[in-house]
PDB file of C-alpha atoms in Angstrom:
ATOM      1  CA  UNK A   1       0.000   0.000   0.000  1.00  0.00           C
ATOM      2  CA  UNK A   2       2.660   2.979  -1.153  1.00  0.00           C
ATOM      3  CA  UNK A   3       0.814   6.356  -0.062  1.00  0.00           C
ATOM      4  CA  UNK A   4       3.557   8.621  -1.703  1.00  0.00           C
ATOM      5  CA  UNK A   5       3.016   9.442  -5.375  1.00  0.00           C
ATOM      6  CA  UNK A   6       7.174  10.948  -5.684  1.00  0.00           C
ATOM      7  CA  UNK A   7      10.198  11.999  -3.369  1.00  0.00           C
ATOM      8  CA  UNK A   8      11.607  15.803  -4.150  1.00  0.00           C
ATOM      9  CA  UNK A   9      14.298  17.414  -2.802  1.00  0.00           C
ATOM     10  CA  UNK A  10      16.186  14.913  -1.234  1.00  0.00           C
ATOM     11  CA  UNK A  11      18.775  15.704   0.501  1.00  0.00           C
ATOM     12  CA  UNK A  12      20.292  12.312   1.761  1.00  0.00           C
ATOM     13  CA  UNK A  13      19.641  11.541   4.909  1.00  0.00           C
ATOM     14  CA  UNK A  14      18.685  14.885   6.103  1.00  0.00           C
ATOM     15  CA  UNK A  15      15.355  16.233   4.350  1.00  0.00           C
ATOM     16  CA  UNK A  16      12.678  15.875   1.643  1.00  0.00           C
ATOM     17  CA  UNK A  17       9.289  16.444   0.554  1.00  0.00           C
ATOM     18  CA  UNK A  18       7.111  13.125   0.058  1.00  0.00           C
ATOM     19  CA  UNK A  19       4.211  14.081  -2.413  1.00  0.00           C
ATOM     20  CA  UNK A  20       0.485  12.524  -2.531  1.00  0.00           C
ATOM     21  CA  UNK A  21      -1.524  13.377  -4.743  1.00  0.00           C
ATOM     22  CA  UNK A  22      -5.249  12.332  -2.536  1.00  0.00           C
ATOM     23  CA  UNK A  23      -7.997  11.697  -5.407  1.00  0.00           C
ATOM     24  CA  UNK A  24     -11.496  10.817  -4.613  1.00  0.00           C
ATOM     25  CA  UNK A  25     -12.597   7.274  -5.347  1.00  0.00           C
ATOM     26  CA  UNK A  26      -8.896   6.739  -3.083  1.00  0.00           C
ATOM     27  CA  UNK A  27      -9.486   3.101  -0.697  1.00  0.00           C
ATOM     28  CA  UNK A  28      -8.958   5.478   2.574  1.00  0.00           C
ATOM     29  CA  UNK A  29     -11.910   7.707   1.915  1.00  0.00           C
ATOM     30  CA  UNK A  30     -14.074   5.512   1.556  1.00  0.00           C
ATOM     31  CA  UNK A  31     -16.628   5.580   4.799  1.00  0.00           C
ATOM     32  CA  UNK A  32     -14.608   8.399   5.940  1.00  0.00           C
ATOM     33  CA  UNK A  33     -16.428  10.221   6.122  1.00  0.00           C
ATOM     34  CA  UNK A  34     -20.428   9.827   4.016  1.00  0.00           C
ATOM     35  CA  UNK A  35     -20.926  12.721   1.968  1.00  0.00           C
ATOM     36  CA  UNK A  36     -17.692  14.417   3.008  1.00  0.00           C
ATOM     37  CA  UNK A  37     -15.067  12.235   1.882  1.00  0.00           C
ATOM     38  CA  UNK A  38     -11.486  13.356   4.804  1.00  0.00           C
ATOM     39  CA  UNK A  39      -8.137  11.573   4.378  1.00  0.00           C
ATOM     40  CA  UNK A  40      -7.922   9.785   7.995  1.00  0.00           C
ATOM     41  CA  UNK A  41      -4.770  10.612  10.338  1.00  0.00           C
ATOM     42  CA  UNK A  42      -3.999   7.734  10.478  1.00  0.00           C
ATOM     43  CA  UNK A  43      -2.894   7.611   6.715  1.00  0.00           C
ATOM     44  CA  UNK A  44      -1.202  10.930   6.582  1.00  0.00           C
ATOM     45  CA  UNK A  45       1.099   9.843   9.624  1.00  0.00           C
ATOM     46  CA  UNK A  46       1.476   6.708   7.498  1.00  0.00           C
ATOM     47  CA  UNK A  47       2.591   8.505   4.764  1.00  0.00           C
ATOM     48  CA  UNK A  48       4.805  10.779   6.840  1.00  0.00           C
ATOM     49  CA  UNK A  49       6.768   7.515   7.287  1.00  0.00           C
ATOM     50  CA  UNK A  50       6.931   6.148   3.838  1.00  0.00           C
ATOM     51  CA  UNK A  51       8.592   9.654   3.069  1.00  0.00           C
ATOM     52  CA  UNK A  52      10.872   8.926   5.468  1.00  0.00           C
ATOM     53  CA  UNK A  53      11.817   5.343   5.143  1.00  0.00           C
ATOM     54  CA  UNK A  54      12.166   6.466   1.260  1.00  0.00           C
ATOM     55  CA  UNK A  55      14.666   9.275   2.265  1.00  0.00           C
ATOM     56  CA  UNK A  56      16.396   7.083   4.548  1.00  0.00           C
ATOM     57  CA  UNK A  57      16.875   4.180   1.628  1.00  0.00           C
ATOM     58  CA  UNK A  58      18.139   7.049  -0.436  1.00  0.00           C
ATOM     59  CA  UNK A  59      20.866   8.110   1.448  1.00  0.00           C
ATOM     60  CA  UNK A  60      22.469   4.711   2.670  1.00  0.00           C
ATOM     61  CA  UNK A  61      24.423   1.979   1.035  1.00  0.00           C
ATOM     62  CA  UNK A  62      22.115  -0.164  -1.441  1.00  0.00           C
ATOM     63  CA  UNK A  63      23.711  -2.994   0.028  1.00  0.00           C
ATOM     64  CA  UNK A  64      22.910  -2.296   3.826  1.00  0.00           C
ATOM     65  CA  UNK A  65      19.655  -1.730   2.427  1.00  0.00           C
ATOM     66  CA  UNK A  66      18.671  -4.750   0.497  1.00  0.00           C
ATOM     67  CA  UNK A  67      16.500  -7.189   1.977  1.00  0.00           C
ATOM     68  CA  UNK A  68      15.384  -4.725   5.111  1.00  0.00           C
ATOM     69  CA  UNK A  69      12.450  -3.099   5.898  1.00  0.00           C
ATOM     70  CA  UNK A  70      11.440   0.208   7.780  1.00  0.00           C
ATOM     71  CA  UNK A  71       9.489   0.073  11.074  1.00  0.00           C
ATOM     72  CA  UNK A  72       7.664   2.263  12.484  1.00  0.00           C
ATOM     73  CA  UNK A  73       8.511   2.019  16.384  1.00  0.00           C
ATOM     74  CA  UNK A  74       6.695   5.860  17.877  1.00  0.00           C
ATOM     75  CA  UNK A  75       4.693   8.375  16.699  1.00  0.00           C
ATOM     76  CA  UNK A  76       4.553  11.428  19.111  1.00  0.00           C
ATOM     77  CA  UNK A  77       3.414  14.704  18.921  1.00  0.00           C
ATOM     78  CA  UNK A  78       0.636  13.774  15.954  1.00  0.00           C
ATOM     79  CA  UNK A  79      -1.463  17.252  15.717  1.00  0.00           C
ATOM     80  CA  UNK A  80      -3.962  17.339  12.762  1.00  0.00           C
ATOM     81  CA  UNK A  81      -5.212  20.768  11.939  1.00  0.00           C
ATOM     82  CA  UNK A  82      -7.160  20.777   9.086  1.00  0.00           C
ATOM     83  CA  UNK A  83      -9.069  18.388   6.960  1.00  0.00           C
ATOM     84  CA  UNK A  84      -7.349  16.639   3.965  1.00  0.00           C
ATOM     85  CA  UNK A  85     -10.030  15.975   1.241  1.00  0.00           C
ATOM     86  CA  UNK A  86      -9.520  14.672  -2.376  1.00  0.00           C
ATOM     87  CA  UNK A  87      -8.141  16.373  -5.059  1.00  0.00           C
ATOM     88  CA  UNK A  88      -5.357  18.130  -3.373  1.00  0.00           C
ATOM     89  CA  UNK A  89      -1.505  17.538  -3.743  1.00  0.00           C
ATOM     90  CA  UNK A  90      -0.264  16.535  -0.277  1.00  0.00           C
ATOM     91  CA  UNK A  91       3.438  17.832   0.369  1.00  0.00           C
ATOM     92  CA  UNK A  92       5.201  15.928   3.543  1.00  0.00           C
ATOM     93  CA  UNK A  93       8.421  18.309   4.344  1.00  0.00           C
ATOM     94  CA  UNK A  94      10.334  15.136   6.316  1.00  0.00           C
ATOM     95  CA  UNK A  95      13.250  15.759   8.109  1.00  0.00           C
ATOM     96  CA  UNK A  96      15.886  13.270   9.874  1.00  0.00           C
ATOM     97  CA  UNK A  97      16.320  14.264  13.532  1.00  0.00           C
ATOM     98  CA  UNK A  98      18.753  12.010  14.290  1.00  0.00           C
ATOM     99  CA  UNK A  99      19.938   8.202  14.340  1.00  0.00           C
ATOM    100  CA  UNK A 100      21.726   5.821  16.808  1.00  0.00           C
ATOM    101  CA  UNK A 101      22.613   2.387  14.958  1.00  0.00           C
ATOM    102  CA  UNK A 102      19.381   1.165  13.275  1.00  0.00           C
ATOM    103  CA  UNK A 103      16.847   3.234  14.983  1.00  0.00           C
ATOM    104  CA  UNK A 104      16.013   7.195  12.996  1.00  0.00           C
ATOM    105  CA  UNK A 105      14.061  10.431  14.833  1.00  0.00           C
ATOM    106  CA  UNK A 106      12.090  12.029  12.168  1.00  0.00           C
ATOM    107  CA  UNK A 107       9.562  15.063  12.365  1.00  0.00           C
ATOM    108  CA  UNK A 108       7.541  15.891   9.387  1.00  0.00           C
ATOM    109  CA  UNK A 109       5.100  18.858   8.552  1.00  0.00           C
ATOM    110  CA  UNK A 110       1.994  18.569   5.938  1.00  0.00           C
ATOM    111  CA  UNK A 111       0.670  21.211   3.518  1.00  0.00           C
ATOM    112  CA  UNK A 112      -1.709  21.627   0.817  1.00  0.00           C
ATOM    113  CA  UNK A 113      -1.054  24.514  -0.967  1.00  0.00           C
ATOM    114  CA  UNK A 114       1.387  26.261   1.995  1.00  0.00           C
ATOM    115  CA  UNK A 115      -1.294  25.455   4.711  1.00  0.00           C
ATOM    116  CA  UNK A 116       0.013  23.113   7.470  1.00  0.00           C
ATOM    117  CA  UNK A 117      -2.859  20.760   8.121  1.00  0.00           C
ATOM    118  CA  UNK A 118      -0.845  17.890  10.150  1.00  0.00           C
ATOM    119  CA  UNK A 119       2.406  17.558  11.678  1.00  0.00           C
ATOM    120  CA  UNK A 120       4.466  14.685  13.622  1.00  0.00           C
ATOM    121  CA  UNK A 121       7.562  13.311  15.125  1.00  0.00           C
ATOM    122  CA  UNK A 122       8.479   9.774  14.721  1.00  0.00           C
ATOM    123  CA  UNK A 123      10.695   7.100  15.447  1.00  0.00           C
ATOM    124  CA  UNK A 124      11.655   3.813  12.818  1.00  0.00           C
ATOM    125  CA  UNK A 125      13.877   1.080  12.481  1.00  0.00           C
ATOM    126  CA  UNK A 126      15.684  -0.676   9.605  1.00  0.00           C
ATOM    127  CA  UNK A 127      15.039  -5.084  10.204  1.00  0.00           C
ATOM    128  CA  UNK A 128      16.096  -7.807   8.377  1.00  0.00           C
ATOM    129  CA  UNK A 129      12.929  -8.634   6.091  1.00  0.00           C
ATOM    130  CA  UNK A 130      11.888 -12.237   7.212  1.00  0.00           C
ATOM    131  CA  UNK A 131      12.726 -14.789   3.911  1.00  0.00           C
TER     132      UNK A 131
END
């Protein structure tokens, strides 16, 4: 289920902007809500850490990165401010915080059109994908 339509402005394992473009008819609007179709939270912080486990792929060795997977291990600070309904471009500004072995601090910020409607800080780790 990849959320994130493109990664721009990468700049390895520091920063970039995770793009989704949210279109109605989308599997997460459906039922949320009748009538008045909202991207849930639950999928934007989601997103948030696709961006990031993208960025984070980008900016290590291919080698360490083959056969792992991203986790996501916290979410803290999750503040939604405005609704996210279809037809809009999504723009997730991701940034690394820091890292300690396999384990990355993120915070991200998400506009449409300028406006912050969410933001979030996060934790992930990189795991051996099972075989």
């Amino acid at each position: 289920m990849l959320l994130i339509d493109k990664l721009i402005n990468i700049v390895p394992l520091k920063s970039a902007t995770g793009i989704v473009n949210v279109k109605k008819g989308s599997f997460y609007l459906e039922g949320h809500f009748p009538d008045q179709p909202v991207m849930p939270g639950v999928f934007i912080v989601e997103a948030f850490g696709q961006a990031a486990a993208a960025l984070t792929a980008h900016g290590i060795d291919p080698k360490e990165y083959k056969n792992k997977l991203v986790y996501l291990m916290s979410v803290d600070k999750a503040r939604f401010r405005r609704p996210v309904t279809p037809d809009c471009e999504l723009h997730l500004d991701i940034e690394a915080i820091r890292s300690h072995g396999k384990v990355w601090k993120y915070k991200g910020v998400a506009k449409i059109n300028g406006k912050k409607v969410a933001d979030a800080e996060w934790a992930a780790t990189i795991v051996e994908r099972n075989k």
